[in-house]
PDB file of C-alpha atoms in Angstrom:
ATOM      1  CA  UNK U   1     107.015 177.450  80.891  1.00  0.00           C
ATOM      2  CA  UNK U   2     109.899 179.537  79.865  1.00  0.00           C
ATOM      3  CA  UNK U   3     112.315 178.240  76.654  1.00  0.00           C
ATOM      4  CA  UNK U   4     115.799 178.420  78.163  1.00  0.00           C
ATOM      5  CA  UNK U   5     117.266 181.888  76.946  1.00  0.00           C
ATOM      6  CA  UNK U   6     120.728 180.477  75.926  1.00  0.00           C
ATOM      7  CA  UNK U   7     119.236 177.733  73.819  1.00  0.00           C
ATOM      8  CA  UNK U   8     117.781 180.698  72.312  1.00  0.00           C
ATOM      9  CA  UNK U   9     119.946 183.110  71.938  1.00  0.00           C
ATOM     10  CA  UNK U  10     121.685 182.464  68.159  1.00  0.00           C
ATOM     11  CA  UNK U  11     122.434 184.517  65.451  1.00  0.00           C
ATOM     12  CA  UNK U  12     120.389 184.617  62.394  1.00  0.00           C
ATOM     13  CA  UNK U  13     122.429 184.474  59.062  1.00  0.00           C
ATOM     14  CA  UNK U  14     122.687 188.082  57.314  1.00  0.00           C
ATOM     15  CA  UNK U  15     124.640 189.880  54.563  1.00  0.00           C
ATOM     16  CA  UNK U  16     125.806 192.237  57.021  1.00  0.00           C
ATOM     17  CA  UNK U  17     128.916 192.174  59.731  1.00  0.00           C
ATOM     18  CA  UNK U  18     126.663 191.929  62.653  1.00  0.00           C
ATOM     19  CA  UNK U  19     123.699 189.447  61.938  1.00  0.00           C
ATOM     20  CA  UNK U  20     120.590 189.701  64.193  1.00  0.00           C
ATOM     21  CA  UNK U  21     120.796 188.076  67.485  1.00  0.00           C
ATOM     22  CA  UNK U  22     117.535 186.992  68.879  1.00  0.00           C
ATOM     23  CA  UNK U  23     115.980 184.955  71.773  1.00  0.00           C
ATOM     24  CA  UNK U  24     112.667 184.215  72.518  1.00  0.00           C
ATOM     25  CA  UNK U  25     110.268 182.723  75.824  1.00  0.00           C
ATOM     26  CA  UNK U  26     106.856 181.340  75.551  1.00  0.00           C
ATOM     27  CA  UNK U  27     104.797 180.787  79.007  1.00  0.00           C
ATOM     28  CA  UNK U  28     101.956 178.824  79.171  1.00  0.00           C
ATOM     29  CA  UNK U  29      98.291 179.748  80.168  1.00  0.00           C
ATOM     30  CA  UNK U  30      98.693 181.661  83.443  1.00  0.00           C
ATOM     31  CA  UNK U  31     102.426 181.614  83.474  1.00  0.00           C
ATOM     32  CA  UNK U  32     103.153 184.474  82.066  1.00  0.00           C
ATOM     33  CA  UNK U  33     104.722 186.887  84.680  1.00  0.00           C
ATOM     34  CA  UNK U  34     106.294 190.187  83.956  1.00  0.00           C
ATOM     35  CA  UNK U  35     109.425 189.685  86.072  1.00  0.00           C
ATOM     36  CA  UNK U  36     110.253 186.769  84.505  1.00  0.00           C
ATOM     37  CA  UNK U  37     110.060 188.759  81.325  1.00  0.00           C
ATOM     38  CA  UNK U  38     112.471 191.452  82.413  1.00  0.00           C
ATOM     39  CA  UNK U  39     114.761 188.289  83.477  1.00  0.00           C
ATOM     40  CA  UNK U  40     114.736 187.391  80.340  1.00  0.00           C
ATOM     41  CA  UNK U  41     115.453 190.455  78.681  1.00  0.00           C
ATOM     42  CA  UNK U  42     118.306 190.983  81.043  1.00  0.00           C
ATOM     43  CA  UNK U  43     119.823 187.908  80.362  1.00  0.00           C
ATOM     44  CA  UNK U  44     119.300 188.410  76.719  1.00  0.00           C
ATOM     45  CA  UNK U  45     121.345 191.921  76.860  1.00  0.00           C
ATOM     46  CA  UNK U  46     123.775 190.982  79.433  1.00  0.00           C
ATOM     47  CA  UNK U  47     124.913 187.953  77.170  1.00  0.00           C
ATOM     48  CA  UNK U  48     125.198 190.700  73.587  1.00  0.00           C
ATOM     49  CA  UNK U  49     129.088 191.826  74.499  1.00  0.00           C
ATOM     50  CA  UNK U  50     129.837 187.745  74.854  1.00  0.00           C
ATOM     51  CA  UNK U  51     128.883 187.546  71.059  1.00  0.00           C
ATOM     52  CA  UNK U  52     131.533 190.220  70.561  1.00  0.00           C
ATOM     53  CA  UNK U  53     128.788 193.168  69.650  1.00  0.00           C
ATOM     54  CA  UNK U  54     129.279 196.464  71.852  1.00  0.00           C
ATOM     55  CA  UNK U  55     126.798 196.447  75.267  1.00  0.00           C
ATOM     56  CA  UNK U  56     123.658 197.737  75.120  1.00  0.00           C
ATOM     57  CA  UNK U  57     123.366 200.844  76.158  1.00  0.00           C
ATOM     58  CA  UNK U  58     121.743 201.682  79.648  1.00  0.00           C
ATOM     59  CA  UNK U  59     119.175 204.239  78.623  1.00  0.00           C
ATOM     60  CA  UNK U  60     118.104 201.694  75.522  1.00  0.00           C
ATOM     61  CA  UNK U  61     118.646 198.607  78.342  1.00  0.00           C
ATOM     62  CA  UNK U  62     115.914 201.022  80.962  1.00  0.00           C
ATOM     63  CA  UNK U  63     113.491 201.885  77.802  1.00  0.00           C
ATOM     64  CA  UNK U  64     113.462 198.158  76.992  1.00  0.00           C
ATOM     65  CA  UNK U  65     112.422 197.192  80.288  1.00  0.00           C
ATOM     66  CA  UNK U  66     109.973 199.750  80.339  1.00  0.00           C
ATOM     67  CA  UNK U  67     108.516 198.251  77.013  1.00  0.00           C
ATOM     68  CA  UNK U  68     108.833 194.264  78.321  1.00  0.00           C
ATOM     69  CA  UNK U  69     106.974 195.442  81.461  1.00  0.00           C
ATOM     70  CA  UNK U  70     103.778 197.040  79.673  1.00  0.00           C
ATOM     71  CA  UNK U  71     103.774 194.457  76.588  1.00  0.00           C
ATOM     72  CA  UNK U  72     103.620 191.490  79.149  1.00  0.00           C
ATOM     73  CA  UNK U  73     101.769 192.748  81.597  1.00  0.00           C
ATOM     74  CA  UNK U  74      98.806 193.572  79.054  1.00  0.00           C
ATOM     75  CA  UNK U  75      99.221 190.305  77.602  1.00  0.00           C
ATOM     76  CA  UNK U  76      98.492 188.788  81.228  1.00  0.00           C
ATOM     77  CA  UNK U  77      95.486 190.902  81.806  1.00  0.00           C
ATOM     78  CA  UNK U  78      93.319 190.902  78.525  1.00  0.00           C
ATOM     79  CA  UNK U  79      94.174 187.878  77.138  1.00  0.00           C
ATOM     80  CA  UNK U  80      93.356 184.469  78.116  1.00  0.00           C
ATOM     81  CA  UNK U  81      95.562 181.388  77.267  1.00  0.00           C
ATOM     82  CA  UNK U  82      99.742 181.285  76.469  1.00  0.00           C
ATOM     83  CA  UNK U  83     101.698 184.275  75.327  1.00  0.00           C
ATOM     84  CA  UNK U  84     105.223 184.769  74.309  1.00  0.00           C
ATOM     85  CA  UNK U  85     108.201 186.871  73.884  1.00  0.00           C
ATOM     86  CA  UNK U  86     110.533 187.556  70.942  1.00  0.00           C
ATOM     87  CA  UNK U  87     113.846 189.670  71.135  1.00  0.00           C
ATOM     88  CA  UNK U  88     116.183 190.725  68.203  1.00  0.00           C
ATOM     89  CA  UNK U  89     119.091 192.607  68.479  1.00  0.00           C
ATOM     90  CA  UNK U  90     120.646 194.359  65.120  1.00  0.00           C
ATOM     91  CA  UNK U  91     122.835 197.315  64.040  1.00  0.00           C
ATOM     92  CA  UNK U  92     119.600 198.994  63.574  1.00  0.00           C
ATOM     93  CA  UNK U  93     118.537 198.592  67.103  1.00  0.00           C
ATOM     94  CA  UNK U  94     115.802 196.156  69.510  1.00  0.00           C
ATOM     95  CA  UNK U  95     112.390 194.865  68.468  1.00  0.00           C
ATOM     96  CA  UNK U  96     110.430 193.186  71.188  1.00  0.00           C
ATOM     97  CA  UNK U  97     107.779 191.304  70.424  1.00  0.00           C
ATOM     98  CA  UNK U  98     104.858 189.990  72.336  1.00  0.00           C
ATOM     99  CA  UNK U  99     102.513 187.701  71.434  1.00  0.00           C
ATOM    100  CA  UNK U 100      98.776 187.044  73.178  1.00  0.00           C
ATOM    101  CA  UNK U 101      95.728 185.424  72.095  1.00  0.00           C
ATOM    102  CA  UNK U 102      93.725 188.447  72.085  1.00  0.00           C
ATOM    103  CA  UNK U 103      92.627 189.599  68.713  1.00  0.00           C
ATOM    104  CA  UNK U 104      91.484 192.994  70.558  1.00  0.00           C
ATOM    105  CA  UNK U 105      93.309 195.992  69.800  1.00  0.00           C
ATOM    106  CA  UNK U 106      95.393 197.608  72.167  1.00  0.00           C
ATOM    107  CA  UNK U 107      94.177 201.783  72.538  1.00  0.00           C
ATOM    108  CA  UNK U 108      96.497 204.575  73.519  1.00  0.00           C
ATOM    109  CA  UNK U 109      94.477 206.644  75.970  1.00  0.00           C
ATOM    110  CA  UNK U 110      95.156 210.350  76.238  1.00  0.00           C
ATOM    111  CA  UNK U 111      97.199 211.344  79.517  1.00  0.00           C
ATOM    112  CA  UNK U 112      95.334 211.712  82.639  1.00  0.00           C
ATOM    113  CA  UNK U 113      96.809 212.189  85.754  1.00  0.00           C
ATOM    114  CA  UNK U 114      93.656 211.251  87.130  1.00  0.00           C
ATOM    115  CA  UNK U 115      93.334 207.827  86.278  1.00  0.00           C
ATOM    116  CA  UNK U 116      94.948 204.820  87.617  1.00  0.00           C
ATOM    117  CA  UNK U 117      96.059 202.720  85.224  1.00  0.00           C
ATOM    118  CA  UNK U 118      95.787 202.571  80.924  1.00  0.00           C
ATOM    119  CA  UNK U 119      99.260 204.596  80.267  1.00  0.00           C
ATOM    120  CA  UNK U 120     101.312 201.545  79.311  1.00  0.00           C
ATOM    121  CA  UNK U 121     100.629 201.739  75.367  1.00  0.00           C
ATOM    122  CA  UNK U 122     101.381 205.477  75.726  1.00  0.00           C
ATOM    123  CA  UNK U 123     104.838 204.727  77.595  1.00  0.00           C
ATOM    124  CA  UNK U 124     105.386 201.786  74.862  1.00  0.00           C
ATOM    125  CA  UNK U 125     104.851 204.313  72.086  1.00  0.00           C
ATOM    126  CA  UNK U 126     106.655 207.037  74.103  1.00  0.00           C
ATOM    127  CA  UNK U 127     110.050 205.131  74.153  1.00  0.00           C
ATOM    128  CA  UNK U 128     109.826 203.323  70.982  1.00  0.00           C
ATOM    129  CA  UNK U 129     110.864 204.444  67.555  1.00  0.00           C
ATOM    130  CA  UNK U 130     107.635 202.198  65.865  1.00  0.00           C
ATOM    131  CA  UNK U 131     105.315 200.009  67.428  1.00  0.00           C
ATOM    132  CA  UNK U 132     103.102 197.606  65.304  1.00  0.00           C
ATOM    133  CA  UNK U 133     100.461 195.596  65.809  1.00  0.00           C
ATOM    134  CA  UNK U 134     100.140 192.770  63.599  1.00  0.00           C
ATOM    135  CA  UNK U 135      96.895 190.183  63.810  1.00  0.00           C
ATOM    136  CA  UNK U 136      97.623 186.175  64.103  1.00  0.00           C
ATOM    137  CA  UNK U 137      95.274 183.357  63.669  1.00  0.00           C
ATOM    138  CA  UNK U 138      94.570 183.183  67.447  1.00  0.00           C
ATOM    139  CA  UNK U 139      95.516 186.973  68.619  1.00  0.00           C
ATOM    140  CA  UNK U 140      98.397 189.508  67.565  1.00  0.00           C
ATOM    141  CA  UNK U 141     101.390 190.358  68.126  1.00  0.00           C
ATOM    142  CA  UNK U 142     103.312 194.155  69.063  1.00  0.00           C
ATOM    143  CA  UNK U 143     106.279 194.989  67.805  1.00  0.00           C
ATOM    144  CA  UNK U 144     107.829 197.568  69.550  1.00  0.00           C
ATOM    145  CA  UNK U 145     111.307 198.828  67.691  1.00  0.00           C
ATOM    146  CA  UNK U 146     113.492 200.405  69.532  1.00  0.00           C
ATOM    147  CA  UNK U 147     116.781 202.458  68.074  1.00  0.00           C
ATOM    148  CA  UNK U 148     120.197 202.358  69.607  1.00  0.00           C
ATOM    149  CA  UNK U 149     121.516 205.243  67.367  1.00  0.00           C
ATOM    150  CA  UNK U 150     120.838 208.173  69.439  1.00  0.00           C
ATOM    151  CA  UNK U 151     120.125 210.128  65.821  1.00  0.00           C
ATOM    152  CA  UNK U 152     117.621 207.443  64.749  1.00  0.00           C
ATOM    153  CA  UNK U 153     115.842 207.628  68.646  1.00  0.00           C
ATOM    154  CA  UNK U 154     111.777 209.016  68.738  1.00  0.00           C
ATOM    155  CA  UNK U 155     111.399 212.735  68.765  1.00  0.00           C
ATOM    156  CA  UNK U 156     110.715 213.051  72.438  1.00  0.00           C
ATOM    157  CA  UNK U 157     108.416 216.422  71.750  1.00  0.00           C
ATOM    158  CA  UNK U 158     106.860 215.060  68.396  1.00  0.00           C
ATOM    159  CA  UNK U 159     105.633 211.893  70.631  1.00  0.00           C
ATOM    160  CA  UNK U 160     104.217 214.098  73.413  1.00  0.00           C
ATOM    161  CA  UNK U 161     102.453 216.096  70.736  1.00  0.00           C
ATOM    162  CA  UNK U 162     100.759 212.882  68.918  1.00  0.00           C
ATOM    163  CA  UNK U 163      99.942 210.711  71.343  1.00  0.00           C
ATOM    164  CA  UNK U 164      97.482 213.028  73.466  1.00  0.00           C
ATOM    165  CA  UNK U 165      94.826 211.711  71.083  1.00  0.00           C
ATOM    166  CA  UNK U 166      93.202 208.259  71.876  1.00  0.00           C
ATOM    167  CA  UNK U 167      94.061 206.429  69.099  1.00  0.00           C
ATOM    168  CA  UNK U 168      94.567 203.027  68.672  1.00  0.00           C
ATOM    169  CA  UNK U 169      97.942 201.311  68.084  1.00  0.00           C
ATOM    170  CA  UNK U 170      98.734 200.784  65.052  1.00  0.00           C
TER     171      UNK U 170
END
């Protein structure tokens, strides 16, 4: 079961001019389903200029879907029971959240064109400015933060360099 985005989608008091807009879904046990993640997440971004904020932009939009794809998609294969989905949009840029009942740790493998599958962490921490990991009662949750100020954006060499070492996300 999916939470209706636009019931949602509301803007969390702040100090600041732009407060933090943020949405969420939650699917139940076997629900979960990447695409209707990325539905989500486009609806989310396509309704940001209606709150008067400046659009997305499309690399940050492609990165995020990127992100959405691999968080889900993990949840849905090593972790039994509901996950979820949180979004927030500030001046400082997008977290997305994902939730699972997993209390395993995801692993960034080293690159191997060899191997099918076990590059989405890599990709997640590829695009992302900071991902954390964070445990819950029943699971954890990654935060994945990504910037929209192209000066604040992840070194794209820096990444490459640090994350040929299997190390898990921290």
């Amino acid at each position: 079961m999916v939470i209706p985005l636009m019931k949602q989608a509301a803007d969390e008091p702040g100090t600041d001019e732009q407060a933090t807009l943020r949405c969420g879904a939650v699917w139940a046990g076997g629900a979960a389903c990447a695409v209707e993640a990325r539905r989500a997440l486009q609806a989310f971004l396509a309704y940001v200029p209606c709150t008067g904020r400046t659009p997305v932009p499309a690399p940050l939009a492609i990165d995020a879907e990127l992100v959405v794809s691999e968080l889900v998609t993990n949840a849905i294969r090593h972790a039994p029971g509901p996950c979820g989905m949180i979004l927030r949009l500030s001046d400082e840029g997008l977290a997305i959240t994902v939730w699972d009942t997993s209390a395993e740790q995801p692993v960034v493998r080293k690159r191997d064109g060899q191997r099918f599958g076990g590059h989405g962490m890599h990709v997640v921490h590829t695009v992302s400015a900071e991902v954390a990991v964070a445990p819950l009662g029943t699971g954890k949750q990654i935060t994945a933060h990504l910037c929209t100020a192209p000066d604040l954006a992840p070194d794209a060499d820096a990444d490459a360099v640090a994350l040929t070492d299997a190390n898990p996300a921290a």
